[in-house]
PDB file of C-alpha atoms in Angstrom:
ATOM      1  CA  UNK U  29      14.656 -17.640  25.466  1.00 35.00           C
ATOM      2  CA  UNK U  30      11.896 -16.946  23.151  1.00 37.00           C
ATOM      3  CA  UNK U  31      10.611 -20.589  21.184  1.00 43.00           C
ATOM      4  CA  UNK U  32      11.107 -20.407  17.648  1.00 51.00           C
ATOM      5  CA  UNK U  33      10.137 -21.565  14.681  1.00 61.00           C
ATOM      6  CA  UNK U  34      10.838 -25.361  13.320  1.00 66.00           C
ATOM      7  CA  UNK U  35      13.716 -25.456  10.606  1.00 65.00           C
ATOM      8  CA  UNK U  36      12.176 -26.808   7.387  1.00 59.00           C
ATOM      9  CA  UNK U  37      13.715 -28.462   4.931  1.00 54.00           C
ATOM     10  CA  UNK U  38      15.332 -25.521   2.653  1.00 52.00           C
ATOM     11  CA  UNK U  39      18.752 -24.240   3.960  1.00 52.00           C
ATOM     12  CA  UNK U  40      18.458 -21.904   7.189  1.00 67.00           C
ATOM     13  CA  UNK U  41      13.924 -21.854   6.119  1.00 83.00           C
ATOM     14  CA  UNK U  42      12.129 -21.603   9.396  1.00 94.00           C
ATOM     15  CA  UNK U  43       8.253 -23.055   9.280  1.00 96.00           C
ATOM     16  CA  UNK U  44       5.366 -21.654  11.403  1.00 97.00           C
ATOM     17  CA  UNK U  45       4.589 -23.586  14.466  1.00 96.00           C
ATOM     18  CA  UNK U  46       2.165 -22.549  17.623  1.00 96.00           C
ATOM     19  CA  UNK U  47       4.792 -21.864  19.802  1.00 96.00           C
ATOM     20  CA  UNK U  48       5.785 -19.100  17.372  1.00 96.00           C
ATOM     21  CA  UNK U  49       3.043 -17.413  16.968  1.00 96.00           C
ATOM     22  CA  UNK U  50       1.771 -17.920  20.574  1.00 95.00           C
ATOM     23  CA  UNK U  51       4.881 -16.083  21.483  1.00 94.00           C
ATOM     24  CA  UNK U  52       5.167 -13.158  18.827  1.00 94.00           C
ATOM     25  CA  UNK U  53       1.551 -12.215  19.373  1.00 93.00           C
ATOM     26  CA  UNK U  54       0.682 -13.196  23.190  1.00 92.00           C
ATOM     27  CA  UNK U  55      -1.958 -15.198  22.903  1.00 93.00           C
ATOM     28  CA  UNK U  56      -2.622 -18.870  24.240  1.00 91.00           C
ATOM     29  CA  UNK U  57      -5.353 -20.305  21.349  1.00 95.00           C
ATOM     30  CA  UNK U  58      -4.610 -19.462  17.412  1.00 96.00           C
ATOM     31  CA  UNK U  59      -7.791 -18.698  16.955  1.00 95.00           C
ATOM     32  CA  UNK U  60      -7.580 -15.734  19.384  1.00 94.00           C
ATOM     33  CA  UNK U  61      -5.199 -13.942  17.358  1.00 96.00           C
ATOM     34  CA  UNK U  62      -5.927 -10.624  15.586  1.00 96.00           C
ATOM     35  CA  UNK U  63      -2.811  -8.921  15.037  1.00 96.00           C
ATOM     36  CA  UNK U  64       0.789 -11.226  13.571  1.00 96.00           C
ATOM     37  CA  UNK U  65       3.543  -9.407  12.825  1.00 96.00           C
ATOM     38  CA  UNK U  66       6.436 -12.199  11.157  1.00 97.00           C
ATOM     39  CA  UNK U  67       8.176  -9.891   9.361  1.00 96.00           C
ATOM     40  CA  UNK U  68      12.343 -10.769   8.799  1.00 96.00           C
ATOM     41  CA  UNK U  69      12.244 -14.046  10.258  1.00 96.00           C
ATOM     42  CA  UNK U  70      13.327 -16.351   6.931  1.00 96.00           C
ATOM     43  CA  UNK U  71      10.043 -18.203   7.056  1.00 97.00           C
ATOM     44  CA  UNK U  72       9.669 -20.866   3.797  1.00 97.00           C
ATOM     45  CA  UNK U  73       6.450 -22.453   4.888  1.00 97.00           C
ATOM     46  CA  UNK U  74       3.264 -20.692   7.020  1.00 97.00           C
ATOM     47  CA  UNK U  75       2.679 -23.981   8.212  1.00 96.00           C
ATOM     48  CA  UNK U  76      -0.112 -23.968  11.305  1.00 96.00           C
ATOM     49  CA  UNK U  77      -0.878 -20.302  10.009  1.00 97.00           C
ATOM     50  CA  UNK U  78      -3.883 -20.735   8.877  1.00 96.00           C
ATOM     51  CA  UNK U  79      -5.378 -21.757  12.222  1.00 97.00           C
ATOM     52  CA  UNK U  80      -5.667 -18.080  13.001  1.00 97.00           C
ATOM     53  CA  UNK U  81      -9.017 -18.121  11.913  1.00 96.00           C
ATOM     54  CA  UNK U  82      -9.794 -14.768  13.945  1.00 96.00           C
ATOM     55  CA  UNK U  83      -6.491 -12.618  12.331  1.00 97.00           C
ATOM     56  CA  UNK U  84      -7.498  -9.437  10.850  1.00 96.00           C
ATOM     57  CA  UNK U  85      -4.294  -8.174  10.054  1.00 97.00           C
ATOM     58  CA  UNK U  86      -0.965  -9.911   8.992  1.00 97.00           C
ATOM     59  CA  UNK U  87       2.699  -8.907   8.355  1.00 97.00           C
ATOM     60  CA  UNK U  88       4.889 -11.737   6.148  1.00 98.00           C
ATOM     61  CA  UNK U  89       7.031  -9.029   4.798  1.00 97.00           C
ATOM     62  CA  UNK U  90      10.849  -9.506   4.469  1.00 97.00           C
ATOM     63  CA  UNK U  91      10.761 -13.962   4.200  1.00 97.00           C
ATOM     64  CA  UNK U  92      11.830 -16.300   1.698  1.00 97.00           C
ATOM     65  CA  UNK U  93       8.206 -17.425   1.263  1.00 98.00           C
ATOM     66  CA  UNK U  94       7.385 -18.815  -2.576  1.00 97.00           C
ATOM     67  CA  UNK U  95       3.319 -19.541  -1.557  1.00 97.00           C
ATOM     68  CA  UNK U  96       0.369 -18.301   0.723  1.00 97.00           C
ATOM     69  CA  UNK U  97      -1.546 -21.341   0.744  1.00 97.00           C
ATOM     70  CA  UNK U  98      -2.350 -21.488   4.358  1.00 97.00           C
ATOM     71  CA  UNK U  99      -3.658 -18.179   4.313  1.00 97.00           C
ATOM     72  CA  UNK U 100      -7.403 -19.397   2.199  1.00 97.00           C
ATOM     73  CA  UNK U 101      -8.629 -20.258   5.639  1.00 97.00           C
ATOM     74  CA  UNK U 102      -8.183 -16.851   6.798  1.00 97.00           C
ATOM     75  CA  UNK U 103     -12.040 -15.232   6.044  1.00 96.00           C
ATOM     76  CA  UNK U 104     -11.725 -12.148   8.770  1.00 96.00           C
ATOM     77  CA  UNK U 105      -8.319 -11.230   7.262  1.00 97.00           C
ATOM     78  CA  UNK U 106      -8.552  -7.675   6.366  1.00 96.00           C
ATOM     79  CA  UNK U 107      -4.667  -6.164   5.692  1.00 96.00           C
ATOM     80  CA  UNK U 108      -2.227  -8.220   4.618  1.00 97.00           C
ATOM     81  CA  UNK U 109       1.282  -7.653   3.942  1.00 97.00           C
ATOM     82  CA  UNK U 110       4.075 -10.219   1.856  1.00 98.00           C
ATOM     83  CA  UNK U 111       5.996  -7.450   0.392  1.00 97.00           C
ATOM     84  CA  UNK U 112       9.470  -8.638  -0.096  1.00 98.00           C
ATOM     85  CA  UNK U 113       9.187 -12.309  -0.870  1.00 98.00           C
ATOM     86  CA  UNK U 114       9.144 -14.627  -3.678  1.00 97.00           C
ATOM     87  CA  UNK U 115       6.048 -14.943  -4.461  1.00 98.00           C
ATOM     88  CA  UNK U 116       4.804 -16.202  -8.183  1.00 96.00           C
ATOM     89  CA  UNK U 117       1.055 -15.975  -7.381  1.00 96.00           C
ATOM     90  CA  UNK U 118      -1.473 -14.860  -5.245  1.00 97.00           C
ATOM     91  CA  UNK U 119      -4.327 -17.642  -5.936  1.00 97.00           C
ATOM     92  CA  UNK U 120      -4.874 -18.405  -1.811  1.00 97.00           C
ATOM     93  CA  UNK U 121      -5.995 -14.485  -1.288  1.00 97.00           C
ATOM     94  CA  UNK U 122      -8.909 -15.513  -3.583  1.00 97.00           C
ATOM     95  CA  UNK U 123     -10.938 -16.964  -0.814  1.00 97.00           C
ATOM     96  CA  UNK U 124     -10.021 -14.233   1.933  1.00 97.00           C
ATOM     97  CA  UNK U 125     -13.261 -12.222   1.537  1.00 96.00           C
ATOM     98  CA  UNK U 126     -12.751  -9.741   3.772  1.00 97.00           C
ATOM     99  CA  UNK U 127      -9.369  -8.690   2.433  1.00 97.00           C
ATOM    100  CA  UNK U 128      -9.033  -4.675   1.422  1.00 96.00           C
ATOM    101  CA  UNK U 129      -5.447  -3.732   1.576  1.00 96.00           C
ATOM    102  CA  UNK U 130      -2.496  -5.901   0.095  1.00 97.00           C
ATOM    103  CA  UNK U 131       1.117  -5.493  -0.265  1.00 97.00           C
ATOM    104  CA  UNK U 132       3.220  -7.295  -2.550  1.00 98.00           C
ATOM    105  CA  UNK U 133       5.734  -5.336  -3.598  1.00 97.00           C
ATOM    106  CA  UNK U 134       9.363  -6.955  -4.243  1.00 97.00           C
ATOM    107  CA  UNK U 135       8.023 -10.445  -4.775  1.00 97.00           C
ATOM    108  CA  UNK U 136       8.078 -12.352  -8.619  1.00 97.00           C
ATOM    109  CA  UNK U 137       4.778 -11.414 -10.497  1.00 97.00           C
ATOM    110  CA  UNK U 138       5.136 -11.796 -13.783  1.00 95.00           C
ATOM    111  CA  UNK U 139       1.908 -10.254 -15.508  1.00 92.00           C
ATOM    112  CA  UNK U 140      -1.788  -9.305 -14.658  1.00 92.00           C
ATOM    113  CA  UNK U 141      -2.979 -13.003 -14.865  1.00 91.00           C
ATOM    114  CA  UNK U 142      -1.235 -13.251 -11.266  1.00 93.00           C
ATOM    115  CA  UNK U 143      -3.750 -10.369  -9.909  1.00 95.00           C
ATOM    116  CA  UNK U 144      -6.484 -12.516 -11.803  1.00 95.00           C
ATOM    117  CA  UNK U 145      -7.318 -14.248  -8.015  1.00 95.00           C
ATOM    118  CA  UNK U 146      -7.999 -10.644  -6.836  1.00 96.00           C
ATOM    119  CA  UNK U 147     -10.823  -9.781  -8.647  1.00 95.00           C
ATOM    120  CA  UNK U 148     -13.380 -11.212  -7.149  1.00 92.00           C
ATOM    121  CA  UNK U 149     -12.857  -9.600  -3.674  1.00 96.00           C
ATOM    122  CA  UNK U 150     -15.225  -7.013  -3.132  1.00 93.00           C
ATOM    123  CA  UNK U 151     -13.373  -4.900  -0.341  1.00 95.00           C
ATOM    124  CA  UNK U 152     -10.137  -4.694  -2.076  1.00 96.00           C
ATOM    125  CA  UNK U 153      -9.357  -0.746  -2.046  1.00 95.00           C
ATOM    126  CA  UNK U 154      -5.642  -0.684  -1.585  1.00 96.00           C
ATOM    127  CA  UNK U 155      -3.229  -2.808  -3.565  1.00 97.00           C
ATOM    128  CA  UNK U 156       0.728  -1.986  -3.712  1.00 97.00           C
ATOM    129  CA  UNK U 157       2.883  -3.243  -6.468  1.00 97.00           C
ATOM    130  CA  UNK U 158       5.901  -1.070  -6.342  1.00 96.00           C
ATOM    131  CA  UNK U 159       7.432   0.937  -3.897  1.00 94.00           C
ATOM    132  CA  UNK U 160       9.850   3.111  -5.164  1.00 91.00           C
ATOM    133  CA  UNK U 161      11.275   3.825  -1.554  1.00 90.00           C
ATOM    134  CA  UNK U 162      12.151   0.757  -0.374  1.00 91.00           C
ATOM    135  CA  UNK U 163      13.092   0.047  -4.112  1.00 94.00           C
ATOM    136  CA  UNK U 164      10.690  -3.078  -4.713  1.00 96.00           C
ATOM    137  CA  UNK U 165       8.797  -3.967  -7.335  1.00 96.00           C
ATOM    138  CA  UNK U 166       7.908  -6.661  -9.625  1.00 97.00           C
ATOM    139  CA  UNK U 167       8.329  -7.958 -13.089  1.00 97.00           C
ATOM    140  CA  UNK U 168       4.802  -6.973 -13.875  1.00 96.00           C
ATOM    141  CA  UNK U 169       5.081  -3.577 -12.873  1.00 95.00           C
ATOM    142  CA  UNK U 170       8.161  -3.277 -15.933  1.00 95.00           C
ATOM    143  CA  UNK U 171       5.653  -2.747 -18.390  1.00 93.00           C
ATOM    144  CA  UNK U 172       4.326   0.467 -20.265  1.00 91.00           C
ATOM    145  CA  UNK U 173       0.569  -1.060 -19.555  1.00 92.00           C
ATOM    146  CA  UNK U 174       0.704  -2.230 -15.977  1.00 93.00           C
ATOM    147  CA  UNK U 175      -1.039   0.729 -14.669  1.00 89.00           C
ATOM    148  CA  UNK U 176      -3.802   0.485 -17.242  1.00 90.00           C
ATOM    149  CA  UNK U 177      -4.140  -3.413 -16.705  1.00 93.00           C
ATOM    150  CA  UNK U 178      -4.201  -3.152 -13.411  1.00 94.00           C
ATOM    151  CA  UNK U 179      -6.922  -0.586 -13.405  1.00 92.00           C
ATOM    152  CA  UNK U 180      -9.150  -2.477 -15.850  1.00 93.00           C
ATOM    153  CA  UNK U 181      -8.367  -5.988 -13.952  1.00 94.00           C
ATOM    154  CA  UNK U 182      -9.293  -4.519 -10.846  1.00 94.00           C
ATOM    155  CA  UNK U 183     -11.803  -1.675 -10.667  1.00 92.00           C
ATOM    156  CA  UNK U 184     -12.833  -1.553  -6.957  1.00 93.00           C
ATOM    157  CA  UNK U 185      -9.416  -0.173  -6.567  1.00 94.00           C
ATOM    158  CA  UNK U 186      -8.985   3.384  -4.826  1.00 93.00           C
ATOM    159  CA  UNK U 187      -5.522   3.216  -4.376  1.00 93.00           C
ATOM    160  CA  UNK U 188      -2.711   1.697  -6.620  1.00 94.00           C
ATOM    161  CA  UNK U 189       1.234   1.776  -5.406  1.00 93.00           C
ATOM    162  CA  UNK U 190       0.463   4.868  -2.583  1.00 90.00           C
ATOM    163  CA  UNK U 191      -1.616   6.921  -5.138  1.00 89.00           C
ATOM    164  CA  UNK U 192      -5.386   7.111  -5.401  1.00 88.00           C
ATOM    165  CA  UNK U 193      -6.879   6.323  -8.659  1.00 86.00           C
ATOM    166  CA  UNK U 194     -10.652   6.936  -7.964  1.00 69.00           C
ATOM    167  CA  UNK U 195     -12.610   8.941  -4.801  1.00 52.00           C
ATOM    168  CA  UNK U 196     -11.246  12.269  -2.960  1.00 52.00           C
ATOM    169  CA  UNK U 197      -7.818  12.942  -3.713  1.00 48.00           C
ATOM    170  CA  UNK U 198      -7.722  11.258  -6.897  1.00 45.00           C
ATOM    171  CA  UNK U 199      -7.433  14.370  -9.223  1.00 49.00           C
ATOM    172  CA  UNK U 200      -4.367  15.541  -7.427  1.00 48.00           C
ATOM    173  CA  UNK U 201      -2.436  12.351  -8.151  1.00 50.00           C
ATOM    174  CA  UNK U 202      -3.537  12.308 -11.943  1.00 53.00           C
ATOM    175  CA  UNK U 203      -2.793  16.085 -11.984  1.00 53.00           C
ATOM    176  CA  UNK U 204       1.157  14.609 -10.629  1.00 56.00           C
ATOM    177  CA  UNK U 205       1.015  12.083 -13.372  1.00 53.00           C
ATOM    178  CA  UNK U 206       0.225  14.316 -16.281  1.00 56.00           C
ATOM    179  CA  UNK U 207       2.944  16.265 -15.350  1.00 55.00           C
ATOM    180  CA  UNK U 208       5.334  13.580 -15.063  1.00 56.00           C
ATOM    181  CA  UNK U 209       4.047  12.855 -18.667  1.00 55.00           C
ATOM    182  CA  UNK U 210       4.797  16.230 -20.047  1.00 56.00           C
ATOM    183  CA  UNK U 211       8.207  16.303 -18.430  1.00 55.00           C
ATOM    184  CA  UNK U 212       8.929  12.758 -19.519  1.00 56.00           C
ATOM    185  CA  UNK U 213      10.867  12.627 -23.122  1.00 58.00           C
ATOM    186  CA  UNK U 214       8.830  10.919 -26.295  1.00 55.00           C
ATOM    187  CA  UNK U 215       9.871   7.784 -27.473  1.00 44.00           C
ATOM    188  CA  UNK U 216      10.731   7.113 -31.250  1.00 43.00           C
ATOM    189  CA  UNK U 217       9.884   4.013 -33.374  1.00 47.00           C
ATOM    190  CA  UNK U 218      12.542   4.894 -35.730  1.00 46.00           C
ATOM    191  CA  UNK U 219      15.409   3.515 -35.896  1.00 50.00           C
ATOM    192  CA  UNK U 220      17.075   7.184 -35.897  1.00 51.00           C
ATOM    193  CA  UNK U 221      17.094   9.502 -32.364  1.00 48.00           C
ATOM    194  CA  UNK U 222      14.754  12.158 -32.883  1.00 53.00           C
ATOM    195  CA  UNK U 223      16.433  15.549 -33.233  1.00 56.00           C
ATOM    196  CA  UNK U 224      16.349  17.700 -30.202  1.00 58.00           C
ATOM    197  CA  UNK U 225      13.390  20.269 -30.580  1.00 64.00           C
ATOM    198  CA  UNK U 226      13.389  23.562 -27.909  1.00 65.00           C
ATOM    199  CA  UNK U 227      11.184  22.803 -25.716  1.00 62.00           C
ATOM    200  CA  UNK U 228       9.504  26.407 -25.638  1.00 59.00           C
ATOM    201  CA  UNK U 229       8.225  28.910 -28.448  1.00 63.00           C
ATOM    202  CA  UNK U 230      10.279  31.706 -29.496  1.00 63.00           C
ATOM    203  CA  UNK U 231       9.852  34.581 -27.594  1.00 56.00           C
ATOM    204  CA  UNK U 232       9.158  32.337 -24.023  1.00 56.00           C
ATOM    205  CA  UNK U 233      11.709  33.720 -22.220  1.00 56.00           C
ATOM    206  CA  UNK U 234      10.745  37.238 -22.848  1.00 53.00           C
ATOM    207  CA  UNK U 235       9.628  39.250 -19.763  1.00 48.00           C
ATOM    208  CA  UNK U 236       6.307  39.830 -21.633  1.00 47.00           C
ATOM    209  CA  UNK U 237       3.841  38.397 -21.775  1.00 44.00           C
ATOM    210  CA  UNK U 238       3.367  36.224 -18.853  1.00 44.00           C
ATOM    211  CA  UNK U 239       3.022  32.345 -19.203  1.00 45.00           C
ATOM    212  CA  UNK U 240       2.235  29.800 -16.721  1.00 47.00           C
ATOM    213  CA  UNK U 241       1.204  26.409 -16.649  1.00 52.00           C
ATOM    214  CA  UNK U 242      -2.108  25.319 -15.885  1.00 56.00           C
ATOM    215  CA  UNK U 243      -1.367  21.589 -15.193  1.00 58.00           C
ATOM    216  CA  UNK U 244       1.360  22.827 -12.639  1.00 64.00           C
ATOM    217  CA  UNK U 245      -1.410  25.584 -11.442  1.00 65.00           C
ATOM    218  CA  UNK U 246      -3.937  22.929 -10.905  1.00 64.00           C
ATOM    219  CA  UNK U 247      -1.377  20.984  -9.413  1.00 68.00           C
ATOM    220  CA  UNK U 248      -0.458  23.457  -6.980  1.00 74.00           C
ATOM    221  CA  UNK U 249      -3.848  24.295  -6.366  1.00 70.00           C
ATOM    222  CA  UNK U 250      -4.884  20.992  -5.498  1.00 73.00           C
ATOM    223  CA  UNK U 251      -1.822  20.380  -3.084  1.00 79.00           C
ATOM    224  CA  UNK U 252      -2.697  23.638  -1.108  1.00 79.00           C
ATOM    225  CA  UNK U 253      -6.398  22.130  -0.957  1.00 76.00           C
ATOM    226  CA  UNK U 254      -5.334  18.893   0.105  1.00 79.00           C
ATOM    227  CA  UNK U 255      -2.991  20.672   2.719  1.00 81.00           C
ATOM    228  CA  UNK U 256      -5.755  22.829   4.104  1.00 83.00           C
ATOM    229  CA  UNK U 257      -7.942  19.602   4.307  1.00 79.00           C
ATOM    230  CA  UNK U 258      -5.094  18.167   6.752  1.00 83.00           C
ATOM    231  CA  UNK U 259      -4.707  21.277   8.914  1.00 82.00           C
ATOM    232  CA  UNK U 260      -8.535  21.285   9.505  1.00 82.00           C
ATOM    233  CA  UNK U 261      -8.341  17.469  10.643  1.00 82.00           C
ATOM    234  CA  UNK U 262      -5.440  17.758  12.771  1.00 85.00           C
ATOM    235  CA  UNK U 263      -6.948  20.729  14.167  1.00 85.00           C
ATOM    236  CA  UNK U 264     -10.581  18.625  15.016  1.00 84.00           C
ATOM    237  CA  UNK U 265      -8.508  15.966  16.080  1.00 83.00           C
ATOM    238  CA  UNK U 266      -6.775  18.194  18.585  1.00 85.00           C
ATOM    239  CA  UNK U 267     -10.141  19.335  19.704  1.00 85.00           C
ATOM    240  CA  UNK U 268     -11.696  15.436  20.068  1.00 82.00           C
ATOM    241  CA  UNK U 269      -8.746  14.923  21.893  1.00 82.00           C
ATOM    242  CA  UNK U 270      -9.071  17.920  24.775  1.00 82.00           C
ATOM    243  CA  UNK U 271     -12.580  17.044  24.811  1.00 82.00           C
ATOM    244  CA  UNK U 272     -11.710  13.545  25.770  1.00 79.00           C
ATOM    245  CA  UNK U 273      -9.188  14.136  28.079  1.00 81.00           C
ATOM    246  CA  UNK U 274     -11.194  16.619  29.801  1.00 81.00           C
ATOM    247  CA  UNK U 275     -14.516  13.934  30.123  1.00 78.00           C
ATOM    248  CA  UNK U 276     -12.178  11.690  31.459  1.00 80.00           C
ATOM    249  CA  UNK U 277      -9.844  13.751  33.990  1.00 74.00           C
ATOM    250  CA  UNK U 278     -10.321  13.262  37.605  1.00 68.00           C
ATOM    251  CA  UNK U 279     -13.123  15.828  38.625  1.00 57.00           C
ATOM    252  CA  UNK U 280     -15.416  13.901  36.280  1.00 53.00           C
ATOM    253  CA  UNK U 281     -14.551  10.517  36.807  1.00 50.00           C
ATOM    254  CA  UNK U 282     -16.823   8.125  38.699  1.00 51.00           C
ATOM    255  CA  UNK U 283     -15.646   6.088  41.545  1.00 48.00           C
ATOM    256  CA  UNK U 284     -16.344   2.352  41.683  1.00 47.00           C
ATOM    257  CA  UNK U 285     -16.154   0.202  44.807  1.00 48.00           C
ATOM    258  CA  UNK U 286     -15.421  -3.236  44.262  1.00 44.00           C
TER     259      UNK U 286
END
C-alpha cells in the first residue's frame, strides 16, 4: 500500500511528509526531486515541501491549500501550478527566482495587490488567472480593469490566461479581442436601456457593393499564418525525427563490450 500523507488538523486535510513525496515522485533524498505532481490529494499544509530544494516543476492543483509558504525555499522552481485552491495570496512565490510560468486559476484573489509579490521575478512569462474551460477564475479577474492591471503590474508578461499579450503571436490574439469588442453590446450610464440601433447601414444587405470586415480579414489572415507556421514545424519535426531514428537504428549503432 502506497504511504500517505499525515492527517492535519482540519477535517479529512492531509499534510506533506517524506514518505509522500518519496513515493509519488521515486526518489530516496528530497533534494533529488525535480518533477512533484500532488494534484487531488486534499492537502492543507505543504509541510516538509520545501526541502525539495532541486524541484523545477510542481503540480498543487485541485487541494484545499489556503498558503504556499514552504514553497520560498524553492530557488530552481521554474513551473508551478496551485490552480484550484484557496489561496488569498501569493507572497512565498516572491523569493522563487527562477519561476516563469504560474497557475492560479480558481483560487481567492481579490485584486492586483495579490500579484504585487510577482513583480519582481524576472522570468515570469506565463501567468493564468482564469480558465474559462475548466470554469475557474478569481475574484480579481471580475473586474472591467483586470486585464489592464495586470498588464501594467506585470510587464515581463508574454502570456496572460492562454493568450499572448506581447512577442510572435500576439497580434492574432488582440485581433480576437477587438472583435470580441465589436461584437460585445455597449453599456449605458443612464438609468434608461439604450434603444436598439440596426447594427448595419441602409443598403448593407444589398448584393452591391461588396463589404467585408477588415478586423475579421486580419483575423483570418493571421489564423491561416499562424496555421501555416504549425504545419512547417510539425513537418521539421517529422524530419528531426527520421533523421534521428535513422542515426540511431541498428546499422549505425556502435557496439560496446563491457
Amino acid at each position: 500500500m502506497e504511504p500517505w500523507g499525515e492527517k492535519s488538523g482540519e477535517a479529512d486535510g492531509v499534510r506533506v511528509t517524506p514518505q509522500l513525496l518519496k513515493a509519488r515522485s521515486g526518489e530516496f533524498a528530497l533534494e533529488s526531486i525535480l518533477l512533484l505532481k500532488l494534484q487531488g490529494l486534499g492537502l492543507v499544509d505543504l509541510g516538509c515541501l520545501g526541502e525539495c530544494l532541486g524541484l523545477e516543476w510542481l503540480d498543487l492543483s485541485g487541494n484545499a491549500l489556503t498558503q504556499l509558504g514552504p514553497l520560498a525555499s524553492l530557488r530552481q522552481l521554474a513551473v508551478l501550478n496551485v490552480a484550484n485552491n484557496r489561496l488569498t495570496g501569493l507572497e512565498p512565490l516572491a523569493a522563487c527566482e527562477n519561476l516563469q510560468s504560474l497557475n492560479a486559476a480558481g483560487n481567492l484573489l481579490a485584486g492586483p495587490g495579490q500579484l504585487q509579490c510577482l513583480a519582481a521575478l524576472p522570468g515570469l512569462e506565463r501567468l493564468r488567472l482564469r480558465d474559462p474551460s475548466a470554469r475557474l477564475s478569481n475574484p480579481l479577474c471580475a473586474s472591467p480593469s483586470y486585464w489592464a492591471s495586470v498588464r501594467e503590474l506585470l510587464p515581463g508578461l508574454k502570456v496572460i490566461d492562454g493568450e499572448r499579450v506581447s512577442g510572435r503571436g500576439s497580434d492574432f490574439y488582440q485581433l480576437c479581442r477587438d472583435l470580441d469588442s465589436s461584437l460585445r453590446p455597449g453599456s449605458s450610464s443612464g438609468p434608461r436601456a439604450v434603444e436598439a440601433q440596426p447594427w448595419v447601414e441602409p443598403g448593407y444587405w444589398e448584393s452591391w457593393p461588396t463589404r467585408s470586415s477588415s478586423i475579421l480579414e486580419e483575423a483570418c489572415r493571421q489564423f491561416q499564418d499562424t496555421l501555416q507556421e504549425c504545419h512547417d514545424l510539425d513537418r521539421q519535426a517529422r524530419d528531426s525525427l527520421a533523421q534521428a531514428e535513422q542515426a540511431l537504428s541498428p546499422a549505425r549503432a556502435t557496439s560496446f563490450v563491457f
